PDB file of C-alpha atoms in Angstrom:
ATOM      1  CA  UNK A  18      89.191 172.954  49.030  1.00  0.00           C
ATOM      2  CA  UNK A  19      86.014 171.991  47.122  1.00  0.00           C
ATOM      3  CA  UNK A  20      87.230 173.759  43.986  1.00  0.00           C
ATOM      4  CA  UNK A  21      90.447 171.715  44.173  1.00  0.00           C
ATOM      5  CA  UNK A  22      88.610 168.486  44.685  1.00  0.00           C
ATOM      6  CA  UNK A  23      86.245 169.259  41.784  1.00  0.00           C
ATOM      7  CA  UNK A  24      89.184 170.342  39.564  1.00  0.00           C
ATOM      8  CA  UNK A  25      91.206 166.989  40.325  1.00  0.00           C
ATOM      9  CA  UNK A  26      87.996 164.879  39.708  1.00  0.00           C
ATOM     10  CA  UNK A  27      87.307 166.558  36.384  1.00  0.00           C
ATOM     11  CA  UNK A  28      90.965 166.300  35.242  1.00  0.00           C
ATOM     12  CA  UNK A  29      90.877 162.518  36.232  1.00  0.00           C
ATOM     13  CA  UNK A  30      87.593 161.973  34.245  1.00  0.00           C
ATOM     14  CA  UNK A  31      88.993 163.836  31.222  1.00  0.00           C
ATOM     15  CA  UNK A  32      92.178 161.713  31.516  1.00  0.00           C
ATOM     16  CA  UNK A  33      90.279 158.615  31.333  1.00  0.00           C
ATOM     17  CA  UNK A  34      88.025 159.754  28.635  1.00  0.00           C
ATOM     18  CA  UNK A  35      91.062 160.695  26.507  1.00  0.00           C
ATOM     19  CA  UNK A  36      92.460 157.209  26.818  1.00  0.00           C
ATOM     20  CA  UNK A  37      89.228 155.714  25.695  1.00  0.00           C
ATOM     21  CA  UNK A  38      89.530 154.558  22.153  1.00  0.00           C
ATOM     22  CA  UNK A  39      86.955 154.480  19.281  1.00  0.00           C
ATOM     23  CA  UNK A  40      86.956 152.334  16.264  1.00  0.00           C
ATOM     24  CA  UNK A  41      85.026 152.357  13.070  1.00  0.00           C
ATOM     25  CA  UNK A  42      84.621 148.930  11.449  1.00  0.00           C
ATOM     26  CA  UNK A  43      83.236 147.086   8.474  1.00  0.00           C
ATOM     27  CA  UNK A  44      82.776 143.395   7.722  1.00  0.00           C
ATOM     28  CA  UNK A  45      85.136 142.174   4.937  1.00  0.00           C
ATOM     29  CA  UNK A  46      83.359 138.857   4.659  1.00  0.00           C
ATOM     30  CA  UNK A  47      80.006 140.274   3.440  1.00  0.00           C
ATOM     31  CA  UNK A  48      81.121 143.230   1.484  1.00  0.00           C
ATOM     32  CA  UNK A  49      81.971 141.298  -1.744  1.00  0.00           C
ATOM     33  CA  UNK A  50      78.282 140.230  -1.867  1.00  0.00           C
ATOM     34  CA  UNK A  51      76.918 143.779  -1.545  1.00  0.00           C
ATOM     35  CA  UNK A  52      75.895 143.347   2.124  1.00  0.00           C
ATOM     36  CA  UNK A  53      76.668 146.138   4.330  1.00  0.00           C
ATOM     37  CA  UNK A  54      77.752 145.286   8.048  1.00  0.00           C
ATOM     38  CA  UNK A  55      79.437 148.281   9.792  1.00  0.00           C
ATOM     39  CA  UNK A  56      79.751 149.331  13.310  1.00  0.00           C
ATOM     40  CA  UNK A  57      81.352 151.494  16.114  1.00  0.00           C
ATOM     41  CA  UNK A  58      83.248 150.004  19.094  1.00  0.00           C
ATOM     42  CA  UNK A  59      83.913 152.272  22.012  1.00  0.00           C
ATOM     43  CA  UNK A  60      86.093 151.718  25.003  1.00  0.00           C
ATOM     44  CA  UNK A  61      84.373 152.396  28.316  1.00  0.00           C
ATOM     45  CA  UNK A  62      87.010 150.954  30.666  1.00  0.00           C
ATOM     46  CA  UNK A  63      90.547 149.246  30.342  1.00  0.00           C
ATOM     47  CA  UNK A  64      88.944 145.871  29.586  1.00  0.00           C
ATOM     48  CA  UNK A  65      85.355 146.744  28.476  1.00  0.00           C
ATOM     49  CA  UNK A  66      83.849 148.192  25.191  1.00  0.00           C
ATOM     50  CA  UNK A  67      80.475 148.750  23.653  1.00  0.00           C
ATOM     51  CA  UNK A  68      79.710 148.121  20.168  1.00  0.00           C
ATOM     52  CA  UNK A  69      76.643 149.168  17.943  1.00  0.00           C
ATOM     53  CA  UNK A  70      76.594 147.774  14.537  1.00  0.00           C
ATOM     54  CA  UNK A  71      73.976 147.596  11.612  1.00  0.00           C
ATOM     55  CA  UNK A  72      73.642 144.795   9.182  1.00  0.00           C
ATOM     56  CA  UNK A  73      71.871 145.531   5.664  1.00  0.00           C
ATOM     57  CA  UNK A  74      71.240 142.941   2.872  1.00  0.00           C
ATOM     58  CA  UNK A  75      69.317 145.006   0.536  1.00  0.00           C
ATOM     59  CA  UNK A  76      68.605 142.229  -2.045  1.00  0.00           C
ATOM     60  CA  UNK A  77      65.051 141.939  -3.044  1.00  0.00           C
ATOM     61  CA  UNK A  78      66.401 138.953  -5.150  1.00  0.00           C
ATOM     62  CA  UNK A  79      69.799 137.278  -4.694  1.00  0.00           C
ATOM     63  CA  UNK A  80      70.359 134.225  -7.007  1.00  0.00           C
ATOM     64  CA  UNK A  81      66.495 134.261  -7.339  1.00  0.00           C
ATOM     65  CA  UNK A  82      65.791 134.224  -3.524  1.00  0.00           C
ATOM     66  CA  UNK A  83      64.367 136.943  -1.440  1.00  0.00           C
ATOM     67  CA  UNK A  84      67.087 138.186   1.031  1.00  0.00           C
ATOM     68  CA  UNK A  85      66.429 141.401   2.547  1.00  0.00           C
ATOM     69  CA  UNK A  86      67.601 141.733   6.082  1.00  0.00           C
ATOM     70  CA  UNK A  87      67.830 144.795   8.152  1.00  0.00           C
ATOM     71  CA  UNK A  88      69.576 144.315  11.630  1.00  0.00           C
ATOM     72  CA  UNK A  89      70.692 146.692  14.575  1.00  0.00           C
ATOM     73  CA  UNK A  90      72.621 145.205  17.438  1.00  0.00           C
ATOM     74  CA  UNK A  91      74.421 146.011  20.548  1.00  0.00           C
ATOM     75  CA  UNK A  92      77.416 144.254  22.069  1.00  0.00           C
ATOM     76  CA  UNK A  93      78.934 144.589  25.537  1.00  0.00           C
ATOM     77  CA  UNK A  94      82.337 143.115  25.444  1.00  0.00           C
ATOM     78  CA  UNK A  95      85.067 142.074  27.994  1.00  0.00           C
ATOM     79  CA  UNK A  96      88.707 141.704  26.918  1.00  0.00           C
ATOM     80  CA  UNK A  97      90.884 139.239  28.885  1.00  0.00           C
ATOM     81  CA  UNK A  98      93.858 141.210  28.053  1.00  0.00           C
ATOM     82  CA  UNK A  99      92.944 144.787  27.451  1.00  0.00           C
ATOM     83  CA  UNK A 100      90.428 146.490  25.231  1.00  0.00           C
ATOM     84  CA  UNK A 101      90.885 145.848  21.413  1.00  0.00           C
ATOM     85  CA  UNK A 102      93.550 143.224  22.189  1.00  0.00           C
ATOM     86  CA  UNK A 103      93.406 139.326  21.928  1.00  0.00           C
ATOM     87  CA  UNK A 104      90.336 137.284  23.121  1.00  0.00           C
ATOM     88  CA  UNK A 105      86.982 138.693  24.308  1.00  0.00           C
ATOM     89  CA  UNK A 106      83.582 137.626  25.244  1.00  0.00           C
ATOM     90  CA  UNK A 107      80.227 139.519  25.425  1.00  0.00           C
ATOM     91  CA  UNK A 108      76.658 139.811  25.491  1.00  0.00           C
ATOM     92  CA  UNK A 109      74.556 140.878  22.387  1.00  0.00           C
ATOM     93  CA  UNK A 110      70.968 142.037  21.739  1.00  0.00           C
ATOM     94  CA  UNK A 111      69.740 142.646  18.178  1.00  0.00           C
ATOM     95  CA  UNK A 112      66.471 143.592  16.453  1.00  0.00           C
ATOM     96  CA  UNK A 113      65.666 142.480  12.719  1.00  0.00           C
ATOM     97  CA  UNK A 114      63.351 143.116   9.999  1.00  0.00           C
ATOM     98  CA  UNK A 115      63.482 140.702   7.137  1.00  0.00           C
ATOM     99  CA  UNK A 116      61.765 139.614   3.618  1.00  0.00           C
ATOM    100  CA  UNK A 117      63.528 136.302   2.868  1.00  0.00           C
ATOM    101  CA  UNK A 118      62.955 132.871   1.503  1.00  0.00           C
ATOM    102  CA  UNK A 119      63.912 130.319   4.062  1.00  0.00           C
ATOM    103  CA  UNK A 120      66.384 127.612   2.834  1.00  0.00           C
ATOM    104  CA  UNK A 121      63.982 124.879   3.249  1.00  0.00           C
ATOM    105  CA  UNK A 122      61.832 126.490   0.409  1.00  0.00           C
ATOM    106  CA  UNK A 123      64.626 126.577  -2.188  1.00  0.00           C
ATOM    107  CA  UNK A 124      62.980 123.734  -4.292  1.00  0.00           C
ATOM    108  CA  UNK A 125      60.029 123.186  -6.492  1.00  0.00           C
ATOM    109  CA  UNK A 126      58.112 120.865  -4.028  1.00  0.00           C
ATOM    110  CA  UNK A 127      54.445 121.452  -3.557  1.00  0.00           C
ATOM    111  CA  UNK A 128      53.331 123.175  -0.350  1.00  0.00           C
ATOM    112  CA  UNK A 129      49.829 122.423   0.772  1.00  0.00           C
ATOM    113  CA  UNK A 130      48.680 123.534   4.265  1.00  0.00           C
ATOM    114  CA  UNK A 131      46.073 120.525   4.310  1.00  0.00           C
ATOM    115  CA  UNK A 132      43.982 118.769   1.866  1.00  0.00           C
ATOM    116  CA  UNK A 133      41.380 121.470   1.394  1.00  0.00           C
ATOM    117  CA  UNK A 134      43.634 124.316   0.805  1.00  0.00           C
ATOM    118  CA  UNK A 135      45.287 125.636  -2.293  1.00  0.00           C
ATOM    119  CA  UNK A 136      48.692 124.102  -3.283  1.00  0.00           C
ATOM    120  CA  UNK A 137      51.783 126.403  -3.992  1.00  0.00           C
ATOM    121  CA  UNK A 138      55.337 125.819  -5.328  1.00  0.00           C
ATOM    122  CA  UNK A 139      57.833 126.170  -2.483  1.00  0.00           C
ATOM    123  CA  UNK A 140      60.182 128.303  -4.719  1.00  0.00           C
ATOM    124  CA  UNK A 141      57.472 131.151  -5.130  1.00  0.00           C
ATOM    125  CA  UNK A 142      57.115 131.373  -1.386  1.00  0.00           C
ATOM    126  CA  UNK A 143      58.806 133.928   1.122  1.00  0.00           C
ATOM    127  CA  UNK A 144      58.559 135.148   4.732  1.00  0.00           C
ATOM    128  CA  UNK A 145      58.194 138.671   5.792  1.00  0.00           C
ATOM    129  CA  UNK A 146      58.495 139.777   9.485  1.00  0.00           C
ATOM    130  CA  UNK A 147      60.578 140.887  12.448  1.00  0.00           C
ATOM    131  CA  UNK A 148      62.547 139.295  15.314  1.00  0.00           C
ATOM    132  CA  UNK A 149      65.051 139.699  18.093  1.00  0.00           C
ATOM    133  CA  UNK A 150      68.001 138.010  19.274  1.00  0.00           C
ATOM    134  CA  UNK A 151      69.601 137.608  22.684  1.00  0.00           C
ATOM    135  CA  UNK A 152      72.954 135.925  22.782  1.00  0.00           C
ATOM    136  CA  UNK A 153      76.682 135.820  23.328  1.00  0.00           C
ATOM    137  CA  UNK A 154      79.620 136.899  21.354  1.00  0.00           C
ATOM    138  CA  UNK A 155      83.188 135.652  21.219  1.00  0.00           C
ATOM    139  CA  UNK A 156      86.092 136.886  19.260  1.00  0.00           C
ATOM    140  CA  UNK A 157      89.730 137.764  18.815  1.00  0.00           C
ATOM    141  CA  UNK A 158      91.292 141.047  17.823  1.00  0.00           C
ATOM    142  CA  UNK A 159      94.716 141.829  16.743  1.00  0.00           C
ATOM    143  CA  UNK A 160      96.636 144.860  15.466  1.00  0.00           C
ATOM    144  CA  UNK A 161      97.479 145.192  11.811  1.00  0.00           C
ATOM    145  CA  UNK A 162      99.217 148.518  12.216  1.00  0.00           C
ATOM    146  CA  UNK A 163      99.058 151.588  14.453  1.00  0.00           C
ATOM    147  CA  UNK A 164      95.502 152.614  13.473  1.00  0.00           C
ATOM    148  CA  UNK A 165      94.071 149.275  12.016  1.00  0.00           C
ATOM    149  CA  UNK A 166      92.891 146.305  13.633  1.00  0.00           C
ATOM    150  CA  UNK A 167      91.287 142.798  12.466  1.00  0.00           C
ATOM    151  CA  UNK A 168      88.408 141.257  14.481  1.00  0.00           C
ATOM    152  CA  UNK A 169      87.262 137.673  13.971  1.00  0.00           C
ATOM    153  CA  UNK A 170      83.911 137.079  15.948  1.00  0.00           C
ATOM    154  CA  UNK A 171      80.817 134.987  16.031  1.00  0.00           C
ATOM    155  CA  UNK A 172      77.749 135.398  17.898  1.00  0.00           C
ATOM    156  CA  UNK A 173      75.016 132.843  18.772  1.00  0.00           C
ATOM    157  CA  UNK A 174      71.830 132.637  21.099  1.00  0.00           C
ATOM    158  CA  UNK A 175      68.031 132.729  21.104  1.00  0.00           C
ATOM    159  CA  UNK A 176      66.518 133.965  17.869  1.00  0.00           C
ATOM    160  CA  UNK A 177      62.766 134.691  18.100  1.00  0.00           C
ATOM    161  CA  UNK A 178      60.853 135.527  14.798  1.00  0.00           C
ATOM    162  CA  UNK A 179      57.464 136.679  13.940  1.00  0.00           C
ATOM    163  CA  UNK A 180      56.341 136.398  10.315  1.00  0.00           C
ATOM    164  CA  UNK A 181      53.908 136.055   7.650  1.00  0.00           C
ATOM    165  CA  UNK A 182      54.281 133.716   4.622  1.00  0.00           C
ATOM    166  CA  UNK A 183      53.366 134.890   1.101  1.00  0.00           C
ATOM    167  CA  UNK A 184      53.201 133.514  -2.515  1.00  0.00           C
ATOM    168  CA  UNK A 185      55.102 135.735  -4.678  1.00  0.00           C
ATOM    169  CA  UNK A 186      52.890 134.950  -7.898  1.00  0.00           C
ATOM    170  CA  UNK A 187      49.409 135.672  -6.162  1.00  0.00           C
ATOM    171  CA  UNK A 188      50.338 137.937  -3.278  1.00  0.00           C
ATOM    172  CA  UNK A 189      48.250 135.504  -0.935  1.00  0.00           C
ATOM    173  CA  UNK A 190      49.138 134.295   2.277  1.00  0.00           C
ATOM    174  CA  UNK A 191      49.917 130.572   1.866  1.00  0.00           C
ATOM    175  CA  UNK A 192      50.320 129.968   5.764  1.00  0.00           C
ATOM    176  CA  UNK A 193      46.828 131.345   6.715  1.00  0.00           C
ATOM    177  CA  UNK A 194      44.057 130.624   4.250  1.00  0.00           C
ATOM    178  CA  UNK A 195      41.533 130.645   6.806  1.00  0.00           C
ATOM    179  CA  UNK A 196      42.500 134.010   8.255  1.00  0.00           C
ATOM    180  CA  UNK A 197      42.757 132.953  11.866  1.00  0.00           C
ATOM    181  CA  UNK A 198      46.229 134.189  12.996  1.00  0.00           C
ATOM    182  CA  UNK A 199      48.136 137.298  12.477  1.00  0.00           C
ATOM    183  CA  UNK A 200      51.597 136.118  12.988  1.00  0.00           C
ATOM    184  CA  UNK A 201      53.640 132.800  12.679  1.00  0.00           C
ATOM    185  CA  UNK A 202      56.288 132.428  15.452  1.00  0.00           C
ATOM    186  CA  UNK A 203      59.500 130.581  15.421  1.00  0.00           C
ATOM    187  CA  UNK A 204      62.076 130.235  18.251  1.00  0.00           C
ATOM    188  CA  UNK A 205      65.531 128.789  17.802  1.00  0.00           C
ATOM    189  CA  UNK A 206      69.073 128.626  19.182  1.00  0.00           C
ATOM    190  CA  UNK A 207      71.380 129.549  16.226  1.00  0.00           C
ATOM    191  CA  UNK A 208      74.594 131.294  15.217  1.00  0.00           C
ATOM    192  CA  UNK A 209      73.136 134.606  13.949  1.00  0.00           C
ATOM    193  CA  UNK A 210      76.125 136.947  13.466  1.00  0.00           C
ATOM    194  CA  UNK A 211      79.839 136.691  12.617  1.00  0.00           C
ATOM    195  CA  UNK A 212      82.627 137.591  10.234  1.00  0.00           C
ATOM    196  CA  UNK A 213      85.888 139.456   9.890  1.00  0.00           C
ATOM    197  CA  UNK A 214      85.707 143.211  10.780  1.00  0.00           C
ATOM    198  CA  UNK A 215      88.345 145.432   9.628  1.00  0.00           C
ATOM    199  CA  UNK A 216      88.716 148.522  12.221  1.00  0.00           C
ATOM    200  CA  UNK A 217      90.104 151.898  11.988  1.00  0.00           C
ATOM    201  CA  UNK A 218      90.938 154.176  14.997  1.00  0.00           C
ATOM    202  CA  UNK A 219      88.941 157.399  14.949  1.00  0.00           C
ATOM    203  CA  UNK A 220      90.116 158.494  18.428  1.00  0.00           C
TER     204      UNK A 220
END
C-alpha cells in the first residue's frame, strides 16, 4: 500500500514538473546600445513563476559618461490568467555594482564642497559603489508563436546606494577631502528596471 501511495505521489510530482515551462529571455530595448539584460523565467505553479536576470552595462565611457552597471535580480510573479499569459504583478529584489556619472553632473559647472576645499568640474566627476533594490514589478506577456513570447514590464521601488565620488583627472575623492567618512548614502523611490523581453521556451 505504501509503495502504491509513493508511486502515485511520485508520478503526480513528475506530472506537475513536466508541465512547468522554462523560458530564456533577452531585453530587446537595451541590446542596440550594447547593454546585456538576459534572464530565465521558470513556472512553479499554474499562476506563479520565478525569474532570475542579469543586467550588464559594460561601458567605461558612453557618450563621454561613465556608465558601468552590473545588476542581478530575482522576481516572484503572479499571473492573473495563467503563467506566461496576459497581466502579472510581482515582487523584486536586486543587487548592483556601479561606476557611473549621475545625470546632474552632465555639465561643466564647478563643484566645491565648501569654501576651503578644492574646486572640481562636474563633468570630470563620477560615482562608484553598490546598492540594493526592493520593489514591485508589473507587466504583460503575450505569445508571438508556439515557442516565442514578448514581455513588456517595469519595476519600481526603494533604491538604496552606497558610493564614493572621484575626480577622473586627479583620482581624488571630491566628496570627502577631510577623510571623515567611508561611504556616501542615498535612498530614493525610483523606477529601476524595465523593457521589452523576447522569450524563447526551453522546456
